[in-house]
Amino acid sequence: MLTALRRTKTYQRLNHWRLLVADSEYRSRDREARARFQQFCYEHGGLGLRQDFRSGNGKRKTALVVRNISLPYARIEALVMKALQMAGFDTVVVGKRQYDFLRYDWLAGNKTGFNLSDFGTEGDPVWVEQQLARLEGLDAWMALEYQGVHVGRFVIASALRGLRVGQLDFAAPRVRAKLRATLLSSVRDTLAAGRLLAAVKPDCTLFLDRGYTGQGEIYDLAIRAGIETLIWNLGYRSNRMVFKRCHAGNRRDHPLTPSPESWQRICSIPWKPEYGRQVREELFRCYEAQDWFSNVGTQFDKKILSQETTRQRLGLSSDRKVAVIFPHILWDGSFFFGEDLFEDYTQWLVETIRAAAANPRLQWVVKLHPAHLVKARQGGDRGKPSELDAIEGAFGTLPAHVTLVYPDTELSTYSLFEIADYAVTVRGTVGFESALFGIPVVTAGTGRYDRRGFTLDSSTIQEYLQKLATLESFPRLSPAQLELAERYAYGVFFCRPLTLSSVSLDYARDGVATPQLTVHCQTREQWLAAPDLRALVAWIADGKAEDMLVLPS
């Protein structure tokens, strides 16, 4: 009875007032959260989200929205809730049932908020202790399942992120304690998620992140139960969002990965040179405006420099070719997408640099991920990037023909495309960006743009390392390969993202890239007429298409 009462608006308001009276720190935090909410409502059009799209005709379906843990994202989730409501769903939210989040839920017309703890907190400690006694390394953890849920994968990804490290020392007491606590939590969340789905009986579920504990368990169980599963993600620039429908066959694909059907349709477009020009112009504009993946501030305060200046800054000569290694952030999104050749991003980075060190016929540049700056501030992390620990631990100092570029460089990544002869990544966005310049791209993982005909892919570690050992022998992309790269980029830029018009979405230059949402639609008629919402609602209502896809007429 008390658990059901906690879900009500009345209970949450009374509890909020109680905390305001009793807790000065709570009062202070709420003052700031309330001011931001009121600013959103009255200065950025947020009151437009109050419009009700329910009708008395027919039975409405239920959509379970799995909450992102960041408060600024609550505004974006409120927008997606409006689309679901327009498509005939009542929305139910699970996670973060704090008052500062609930304000946005109530504004969007959502009345019920759940926590996984509503559905039990006992877990299965006996099973956990049995597993801990036998789990010795990464492979064993990655294979660990509980009631069909990939708890081991979620635990490892969450532990890496929580500890802000690129690799786990499974013998270290601190790591073992973290893994034990996280596995207990994941098993508890698995049991609770099963009860949640049984109680809510959602017709669809909606996720942003689904690779960490607290969210991944619901994702796995929903897909296993055949419940329609949607994911949303922020686009490559401001005013863009991406949506995908997931199932057992694509559960680990990146949101931007075109489905087989989408790729076939993109490849069937009668190709025109102007399409290639359009994708390159779009890429340049995004970098020039510092709006390329600005949700994590990748190009904030970066400059596009001339080829000559770039070479001078990096100490590169013009008599040898240049290969650029683009590492992922070692602890971020690990094991989310596809399959990796190496155990983890850390092993990949160390072995890739080892291969670079052994090949002085090329000049190598290791470009650490620029999103480190924003992600570190978002997580309150004052330590150095984990890539530096991995490099220093493995090599000490790098040979003269290997240059390390730090995240805080003013050098735009775009400048590297103009001097690079080769690019190396696991599956980073830079892979298809580089290919647009005719640069051969060596990949070390699946799940994004590999095996589309324009990358150098490998099936084994040995095959991958052999490519690096002889990388200077590979030619630039052929016209046919270049066209395939253009087609992929065209899909990423113009066919897959939803271009927002009912709202404006950009990201503040405040050190943490806070999302800034301004709502333009204020009446029911404006919402129903908005082209972005009409397209999204049609895709949701269709219930079949894996990707939102708009092809040129």
Coordinates of C-alpha atoms in Angstrom, one line a residue, residues 50-505:
R50 CA 1.0 20.8 -21.1
Q51 CA -1.1 20.1 -24.2
D52 CA -3.2 17.0 -23.8
F53 CA -3.4 14.6 -26.8
R54 CA -5.6 12.0 -25.3
S55 CA -9.0 11.3 -26.8
G56 CA -11.9 9.2 -25.7
N57 CA -11.8 7.0 -28.8
G58 CA -10.4 3.6 -28.3
K59 CA -8.1 2.0 -25.7
R60 CA -4.8 3.7 -25.3
K61 CA -1.5 1.7 -25.1
T62 CA 1.2 2.0 -22.4
A63 CA 4.8 3.2 -23.0
L64 CA 7.4 2.6 -20.3
V65 CA 10.0 5.3 -20.4
V66 CA 13.3 4.3 -18.8
R67 CA 14.7 7.4 -17.3
N68 CA 18.1 8.9 -18.0
I69 CA 19.9 9.8 -14.8
S70 CA 20.8 13.4 -15.9
L71 CA 18.2 16.1 -14.9
P72 CA 18.8 18.3 -17.9
Y73 CA 17.7 15.4 -20.1
A74 CA 14.3 15.3 -18.4
R75 CA 13.2 18.1 -20.7
I76 CA 14.1 16.1 -23.8
E77 CA 12.3 13.0 -22.4
A78 CA 9.2 15.2 -21.9
L79 CA 9.3 16.0 -25.6
V80 CA 9.5 12.3 -26.5
M81 CA 6.6 11.6 -24.1
K82 CA 4.5 14.1 -26.1
A83 CA 5.2 12.2 -29.3
L84 CA 4.3 8.9 -27.6
Q85 CA 1.1 10.4 -26.3
M86 CA 0.3 11.7 -29.8
A87 CA 0.8 8.2 -31.1
G88 CA -1.8 6.8 -28.7
F89 CA 0.3 5.9 -25.6
D90 CA 0.0 6.7 -22.0
T91 CA 3.5 7.1 -20.6
V92 CA 4.9 5.6 -17.4
V93 CA 8.4 6.5 -16.2
V94 CA 10.8 4.4 -14.2
G95 CA 13.8 5.7 -12.4
K96 CA 14.8 9.0 -10.6
R97 CA 11.5 9.6 -8.8
Q98 CA 12.9 12.8 -7.3
Y99 CA 10.8 16.0 -7.2
D100 CA 13.1 17.9 -9.6
F101 CA 12.6 15.2 -12.2
L102 CA 8.8 14.8 -11.5
R103 CA 8.2 18.5 -12.4
Y104 CA 9.0 17.7 -16.0
D105 CA 7.0 14.5 -16.0
W106 CA 3.9 16.2 -14.7
L107 CA 4.3 19.1 -17.1
A108 CA 4.3 16.5 -20.0
G109 CA 1.1 14.8 -18.6
N110 CA 2.8 11.8 -17.1
K111 CA 1.1 10.9 -13.8
T112 CA 2.9 7.7 -12.6
G113 CA 6.5 7.4 -11.6
F114 CA 8.2 4.1 -10.6
N115 CA 11.5 3.1 -9.1
L116 CA 12.8 -0.4 -9.5
S117 CA 12.9 -0.6 -5.7
D118 CA 9.1 -0.6 -5.8
F119 CA 9.3 -4.1 -7.0
G120 CA 11.6 -5.7 -4.4
T121 CA 15.0 -5.1 -3.0
E122 CA 16.0 -8.6 -1.9
G123 CA 18.0 -9.8 -4.9
D124 CA 19.8 -13.2 -4.9
P125 CA 22.9 -12.9 -2.8
V126 CA 23.5 -16.6 -2.6
W127 CA 23.7 -16.8 -6.4
V128 CA 26.0 -13.8 -6.5
E129 CA 28.4 -15.3 -4.0
Q130 CA 28.5 -18.5 -5.9
Q131 CA 29.4 -16.7 -9.1
L132 CA 32.1 -14.5 -7.5
A133 CA 33.8 -17.6 -6.3
R134 CA 34.4 -18.7 -9.9
L135 CA 34.7 -15.5 -11.9
E136 CA 38.3 -14.9 -12.6
G137 CA 38.6 -12.7 -15.7
L138 CA 36.9 -10.6 -18.3
D139 CA 35.7 -13.4 -20.5
A140 CA 33.9 -15.1 -17.6
W141 CA 32.3 -11.9 -16.5
M142 CA 31.2 -11.1 -20.1
A143 CA 29.5 -14.5 -20.4
L144 CA 27.6 -14.2 -17.1
E145 CA 23.9 -14.2 -17.4
Y146 CA 21.1 -14.2 -14.8
Q147 CA 17.6 -15.3 -16.0
G148 CA 18.5 -14.4 -19.5
V149 CA 19.9 -11.0 -18.7
H150 CA 23.5 -10.1 -19.6
V151 CA 24.3 -9.0 -16.0
G152 CA 28.1 -9.6 -16.4
R153 CA 28.4 -7.2 -19.3
F154 CA 26.3 -4.5 -17.5
V155 CA 28.4 -4.9 -14.4
I156 CA 31.7 -4.6 -16.2
A157 CA 30.6 -1.5 -18.2
S158 CA 29.2 0.1 -15.0
A159 CA 32.4 -0.7 -13.0
L160 CA 34.6 0.8 -15.7
R161 CA 32.6 4.0 -15.8
G162 CA 32.2 4.2 -12.0
L163 CA 35.9 3.8 -11.4
R164 CA 36.9 5.9 -14.5
V165 CA 39.4 3.3 -15.6
G166 CA 40.0 1.6 -18.9
Q167 CA 40.7 -1.9 -17.5
L168 CA 39.9 -3.8 -14.4
D169 CA 42.4 -5.5 -12.1
F170 CA 40.3 -8.4 -11.0
A171 CA 42.7 -9.2 -8.1
A172 CA 42.5 -5.7 -6.6
P173 CA 40.3 -5.5 -3.4
R174 CA 38.8 -2.2 -4.5
V175 CA 37.8 -3.6 -7.9
R176 CA 36.4 -6.8 -6.4
A177 CA 34.3 -4.9 -3.9
K178 CA 33.0 -2.7 -6.8
L179 CA 32.1 -5.7 -8.9
R180 CA 30.4 -7.5 -6.0
A181 CA 28.3 -4.5 -5.1
T182 CA 27.4 -3.9 -8.8
L183 CA 26.5 -7.5 -9.4
L184 CA 24.3 -7.6 -6.4
S185 CA 22.6 -4.5 -7.7
S186 CA 22.2 -5.9 -11.2
V187 CA 20.7 -9.1 -10.0
R188 CA 18.3 -7.2 -7.8
D189 CA 17.4 -5.0 -10.7
T190 CA 16.8 -8.0 -12.9
L191 CA 14.3 -9.4 -10.5
A192 CA 12.6 -6.1 -10.0
A193 CA 12.5 -5.4 -13.7
G194 CA 10.7 -8.6 -14.3
R195 CA 8.1 -7.6 -11.8
L196 CA 7.9 -4.1 -13.2
L197 CA 7.1 -5.4 -16.7
A198 CA 4.6 -7.8 -15.3
A199 CA 2.8 -5.1 -13.4
V200 CA 2.9 -2.3 -16.0
K201 CA 2.4 -4.6 -19.1
P202 CA 3.9 -2.0 -21.4
D203 CA 3.2 -2.2 -25.1
C204 CA 6.5 -0.5 -25.7
T205 CA 9.6 0.6 -23.8
L206 CA 11.8 3.6 -24.5
F207 CA 15.5 3.9 -23.6
L208 CA 18.5 6.2 -24.0
D209 CA 21.3 4.3 -22.3
R210 CA 20.8 0.6 -22.1
G211 CA 24.2 -0.8 -21.4
Y212 CA 24.5 0.0 -17.7
T213 CA 23.0 -1.5 -14.6
G214 CA 19.5 -0.2 -13.7
Q215 CA 18.6 0.1 -17.4
G216 CA 20.2 -2.8 -19.3
E217 CA 18.2 -5.3 -17.2
I218 CA 14.9 -3.8 -18.3
Y219 CA 16.2 -3.6 -21.9
D220 CA 17.2 -7.3 -22.0
L221 CA 14.0 -8.5 -20.5
A222 CA 11.8 -6.3 -22.7
I223 CA 13.5 -7.7 -25.9
R224 CA 13.3 -11.2 -24.6
A225 CA 9.6 -10.8 -23.9
G226 CA 9.0 -9.5 -27.4
I227 CA 7.9 -6.0 -26.1
E228 CA 8.4 -3.3 -28.7
T229 CA 11.7 -1.6 -27.7
L230 CA 12.6 1.9 -28.9
I231 CA 15.8 3.9 -28.3
W232 CA 16.5 7.6 -28.8
N233 CA 19.7 9.4 -29.0
L234 CA 21.0 12.9 -29.5
G235 CA 22.1 13.6 -33.1
Y236 CA 25.5 14.6 -34.5
R237 CA 24.6 18.3 -34.2
S238 CA 22.1 20.7 -32.6
N239 CA 18.4 20.2 -33.4
R240 CA 18.9 16.5 -34.3
M241 CA 17.6 13.3 -32.7
V242 CA 17.9 9.7 -33.7
F243 CA 15.4 6.9 -33.1
K244 CA 15.7 3.2 -33.6
R245 CA 13.5 0.1 -33.0
C246 CA 15.4 -2.7 -31.4
H247 CA 15.0 -6.5 -31.3
A248 CA 17.0 -9.6 -30.7
G249 CA 18.8 -9.3 -34.0
N250 CA 20.1 -5.7 -33.6
R251 CA 20.1 -5.3 -29.8
R252 CA 23.8 -4.3 -29.8
D253 CA 23.9 -2.1 -32.9
H254 CA 24.8 1.5 -32.6
P255 CA 21.7 3.9 -32.9
L256 CA 23.2 5.3 -36.2
T257 CA 23.7 1.8 -37.7
P258 CA 21.4 1.5 -40.7
S259 CA 19.3 -1.7 -40.7
P260 CA 19.9 -4.0 -43.7
E261 CA 16.7 -2.7 -45.2
S262 CA 17.8 0.9 -44.7
W263 CA 21.2 0.3 -46.1
Q264 CA 19.7 -1.4 -49.1
R265 CA 17.4 1.6 -49.7
I266 CA 20.3 4.1 -49.3
C267 CA 22.4 2.1 -51.7
S268 CA 19.5 2.1 -54.2
I269 CA 19.4 5.9 -54.4
P270 CA 20.5 7.1 -57.9
W271 CA 23.7 8.7 -56.9
K272 CA 24.6 12.3 -57.8
P273 CA 27.9 14.1 -57.3
E274 CA 25.9 16.8 -55.5
Y275 CA 25.0 14.3 -52.7
G276 CA 28.8 13.8 -52.0
R277 CA 29.3 17.6 -51.9
Q278 CA 26.3 18.0 -49.5
V279 CA 27.8 15.5 -47.0
R280 CA 31.2 17.2 -47.1
E281 CA 29.7 20.6 -46.7
E282 CA 27.6 19.4 -43.8
L283 CA 30.6 17.9 -42.1
F284 CA 32.7 21.1 -42.6
R285 CA 29.9 23.4 -41.4
C286 CA 29.5 21.3 -38.2
Y287 CA 33.2 21.5 -37.4
E288 CA 33.5 25.1 -38.4
A289 CA 30.5 26.1 -36.1
Q290 CA 31.9 23.8 -33.4
D291 CA 28.6 21.9 -33.4
W292 CA 29.9 18.4 -34.3
F293 CA 28.5 16.2 -31.5
S294 CA 28.2 19.3 -29.3
N295 CA 26.1 17.3 -26.8
V296 CA 29.5 16.2 -25.5
G297 CA 31.4 19.3 -26.6
T298 CA 33.8 17.5 -28.9
Q299 CA 34.8 20.6 -30.9
F300 CA 34.2 23.4 -28.4
D301 CA 37.1 25.9 -28.5
K302 CA 38.7 24.0 -31.4
K303 CA 40.1 25.6 -34.6
I304 CA 40.4 24.3 -38.2
L305 CA 44.0 25.0 -39.1
S306 CA 45.7 24.8 -42.5
Q307 CA 47.6 21.7 -43.5
E308 CA 50.9 23.4 -43.1
T309 CA 50.1 24.7 -39.6
T310 CA 48.7 21.4 -38.5
R311 CA 51.9 19.6 -39.5
Q312 CA 54.0 22.2 -37.8
R313 CA 52.0 22.0 -34.5
L314 CA 52.3 18.2 -34.5
G315 CA 56.0 18.1 -35.7
L316 CA 55.2 16.1 -38.8
S317 CA 57.3 16.1 -41.9
S318 CA 55.9 16.0 -45.4
D319 CA 58.1 13.2 -46.6
R320 CA 56.3 10.3 -44.8
K321 CA 52.7 9.4 -44.7
V322 CA 50.6 10.0 -41.6
A323 CA 48.3 7.5 -39.8
V324 CA 46.0 8.8 -37.1
I325 CA 44.8 6.5 -34.2
F326 CA 41.5 7.7 -32.8
P327 CA 40.9 6.0 -29.4
H328 CA 37.5 5.8 -27.8
I329 CA 37.2 7.0 -24.2
L330 CA 38.3 3.7 -22.5
W331 CA 35.6 3.6 -19.8
D332 CA 32.6 5.1 -21.8
G333 CA 30.0 2.9 -23.4
S334 CA 32.3 -0.1 -23.2
F335 CA 30.7 -3.3 -24.6
F336 CA 27.6 -1.4 -25.8
F337 CA 27.9 -1.9 -29.5
G338 CA 28.8 -4.8 -31.7
E339 CA 31.7 -7.2 -31.1
D340 CA 35.4 -6.2 -30.5
L341 CA 38.5 -8.0 -31.7
F342 CA 40.3 -7.2 -28.5
E343 CA 39.1 -7.8 -24.9
D344 CA 38.5 -4.1 -24.3
Y345 CA 39.4 -0.6 -25.6
T346 CA 42.5 -0.6 -23.4
Q347 CA 44.0 -3.7 -24.9
W348 CA 43.1 -2.4 -28.4
L349 CA 44.9 0.9 -27.6
V350 CA 48.0 -0.7 -26.2
E351 CA 48.4 -3.2 -29.0
T352 CA 47.6 -0.6 -31.7
I353 CA 50.3 1.8 -30.4
R354 CA 52.7 -1.2 -30.1
A355 CA 52.1 -1.9 -33.8
A356 CA 52.6 1.8 -34.6
A357 CA 55.9 1.9 -32.6
A358 CA 57.1 -1.1 -34.7
N359 CA 56.3 0.7 -38.0
P360 CA 58.5 3.8 -38.4
R361 CA 57.8 4.0 -42.1
L362 CA 54.7 6.0 -41.1
Q363 CA 54.3 9.0 -38.8
W364 CA 51.6 8.1 -36.2
V365 CA 49.3 10.5 -34.3
V366 CA 47.4 9.3 -31.3
K367 CA 44.4 11.7 -31.0
L368 CA 42.8 11.3 -27.5
H369 CA 39.0 11.8 -27.6
P370 CA 38.0 15.5 -27.3
A371 CA 34.9 14.6 -25.3
H372 CA 37.1 13.8 -22.3
L373 CA 36.9 17.5 -21.2
V374 CA 33.1 17.6 -21.0
K375 CA 32.6 14.1 -19.7
A376 CA 35.2 14.6 -16.9
R377 CA 33.3 17.7 -15.7
Q378 CA 30.0 16.0 -16.0
G379 CA 31.3 13.2 -13.7
G380 CA 33.3 15.4 -11.4
D381 CA 36.4 13.6 -12.5
R382 CA 39.6 15.6 -11.9
G383 CA 42.0 12.8 -12.9
K384 CA 43.9 12.5 -16.1
P385 CA 42.4 10.5 -19.0
S386 CA 42.7 6.7 -18.5
E387 CA 44.3 6.4 -21.9
L388 CA 47.4 8.2 -20.5
D389 CA 47.7 5.7 -17.7
A390 CA 47.5 2.8 -20.2
I391 CA 50.1 4.4 -22.5
E392 CA 52.5 5.3 -19.6
G393 CA 52.1 1.9 -18.1
A394 CA 52.8 0.0 -21.3
F395 CA 55.4 2.2 -22.9
G396 CA 56.7 5.0 -20.6
T397 CA 57.7 7.3 -23.4
L398 CA 56.6 6.9 -27.0
P399 CA 59.1 6.7 -29.9
A400 CA 59.7 9.9 -31.9
H401 CA 57.5 8.8 -34.9
V402 CA 54.4 8.5 -32.6
T403 CA 52.9 11.8 -31.5
L404 CA 50.3 12.1 -28.7
V405 CA 47.6 14.8 -29.0
Y406 CA 45.7 15.7 -25.8
P407 CA 42.0 16.4 -25.5
D408 CA 42.5 20.0 -24.6
T409 CA 44.3 20.8 -27.9
E410 CA 42.9 23.7 -29.8
L411 CA 43.4 21.7 -33.0
S412 CA 40.1 20.6 -34.5
T413 CA 39.8 17.0 -35.5
Y414 CA 38.8 18.2 -39.0
S415 CA 42.4 19.5 -39.4
L416 CA 43.7 15.9 -39.1
F417 CA 41.5 14.6 -41.9
E418 CA 43.3 17.0 -44.3
I419 CA 46.7 15.6 -43.5
A420 CA 46.0 12.0 -42.7
D421 CA 46.8 9.2 -45.1
Y422 CA 45.3 6.5 -42.8
A423 CA 42.9 6.3 -39.8
V424 CA 42.6 3.6 -37.1
T425 CA 39.7 3.1 -34.7
V426 CA 37.5 0.5 -33.2
R427 CA 34.2 1.9 -34.5
G428 CA 34.3 5.7 -33.9
T429 CA 32.5 8.2 -35.9
V430 CA 35.8 9.3 -37.3
G431 CA 35.8 6.2 -39.4
F432 CA 33.2 7.3 -41.9
E433 CA 34.3 10.9 -41.5
S434 CA 37.9 10.0 -42.6
A435 CA 36.5 7.9 -45.5
L436 CA 34.9 11.0 -46.9
F437 CA 38.4 12.3 -47.5
G438 CA 39.4 9.1 -49.3
I439 CA 41.4 7.9 -46.3
P440 CA 41.6 4.1 -45.7
V441 CA 40.1 3.3 -42.3
V442 CA 41.2 0.3 -40.2
T443 CA 38.5 -0.9 -37.8
A444 CA 38.7 -3.3 -34.9
G445 CA 35.0 -3.9 -34.1
T446 CA 31.6 -4.4 -35.6
G447 CA 28.2 -2.7 -35.0
R448 CA 28.4 0.6 -36.9
Y449 CA 29.7 1.1 -40.4
D450 CA 32.1 -1.8 -40.8
R451 CA 31.7 -4.2 -43.8
R452 CA 29.9 -1.6 -45.9
G453 CA 32.6 -1.8 -48.5
F454 CA 34.7 1.3 -47.6
T455 CA 36.7 0.2 -44.5
L456 CA 39.6 -2.2 -43.8
D457 CA 38.0 -4.8 -41.5
S458 CA 39.5 -7.8 -39.8
S459 CA 38.2 -11.1 -38.4
T460 CA 41.1 -11.8 -36.1
I461 CA 43.6 -9.8 -34.0
Q462 CA 46.4 -11.2 -36.1
E463 CA 44.8 -10.0 -39.3
Y464 CA 44.3 -6.5 -37.8
L465 CA 47.9 -6.2 -36.6
Q466 CA 49.2 -7.4 -40.0
K467 CA 47.3 -4.5 -41.6
L468 CA 49.0 -2.0 -39.3
A469 CA 52.4 -3.6 -40.0
T470 CA 52.0 -2.9 -43.7
L471 CA 49.6 0.0 -43.6
E472 CA 51.6 2.3 -45.8
S473 CA 51.0 -0.2 -48.7
F474 CA 47.3 0.3 -48.8
P475 CA 46.0 2.7 -51.5
R476 CA 43.5 5.5 -51.0
L477 CA 39.8 4.7 -51.4
S478 CA 38.7 4.0 -55.0
P479 CA 35.8 6.0 -56.5
A480 CA 33.4 3.1 -55.8
Q481 CA 34.5 2.9 -52.1
L482 CA 34.3 6.7 -51.8
E483 CA 30.7 6.6 -53.1
L484 CA 29.8 4.0 -50.5
A485 CA 31.3 6.2 -47.7
E486 CA 29.3 9.1 -49.1
R487 CA 26.1 7.0 -49.1
Y488 CA 26.7 6.0 -45.5
A489 CA 27.3 9.6 -44.4
Y490 CA 24.3 10.8 -46.4
G491 CA 22.2 8.4 -44.4
V492 CA 23.7 9.6 -41.1
F493 CA 23.3 13.3 -41.9
F494 CA 20.1 13.5 -43.9
C495 CA 18.1 10.3 -43.8
R496 CA 18.3 9.0 -40.3
P497 CA 18.1 12.0 -37.9
L498 CA 14.9 13.7 -37.1
T499 CA 15.4 17.4 -37.7
L500 CA 13.6 19.3 -34.9
S501 CA 11.2 22.1 -35.7
S502 CA 8.6 22.0 -32.8
V503 CA 11.5 22.7 -30.5
S504 CA 15.1 24.0 -30.7
L505 CA 17.8 21.9 -29.0

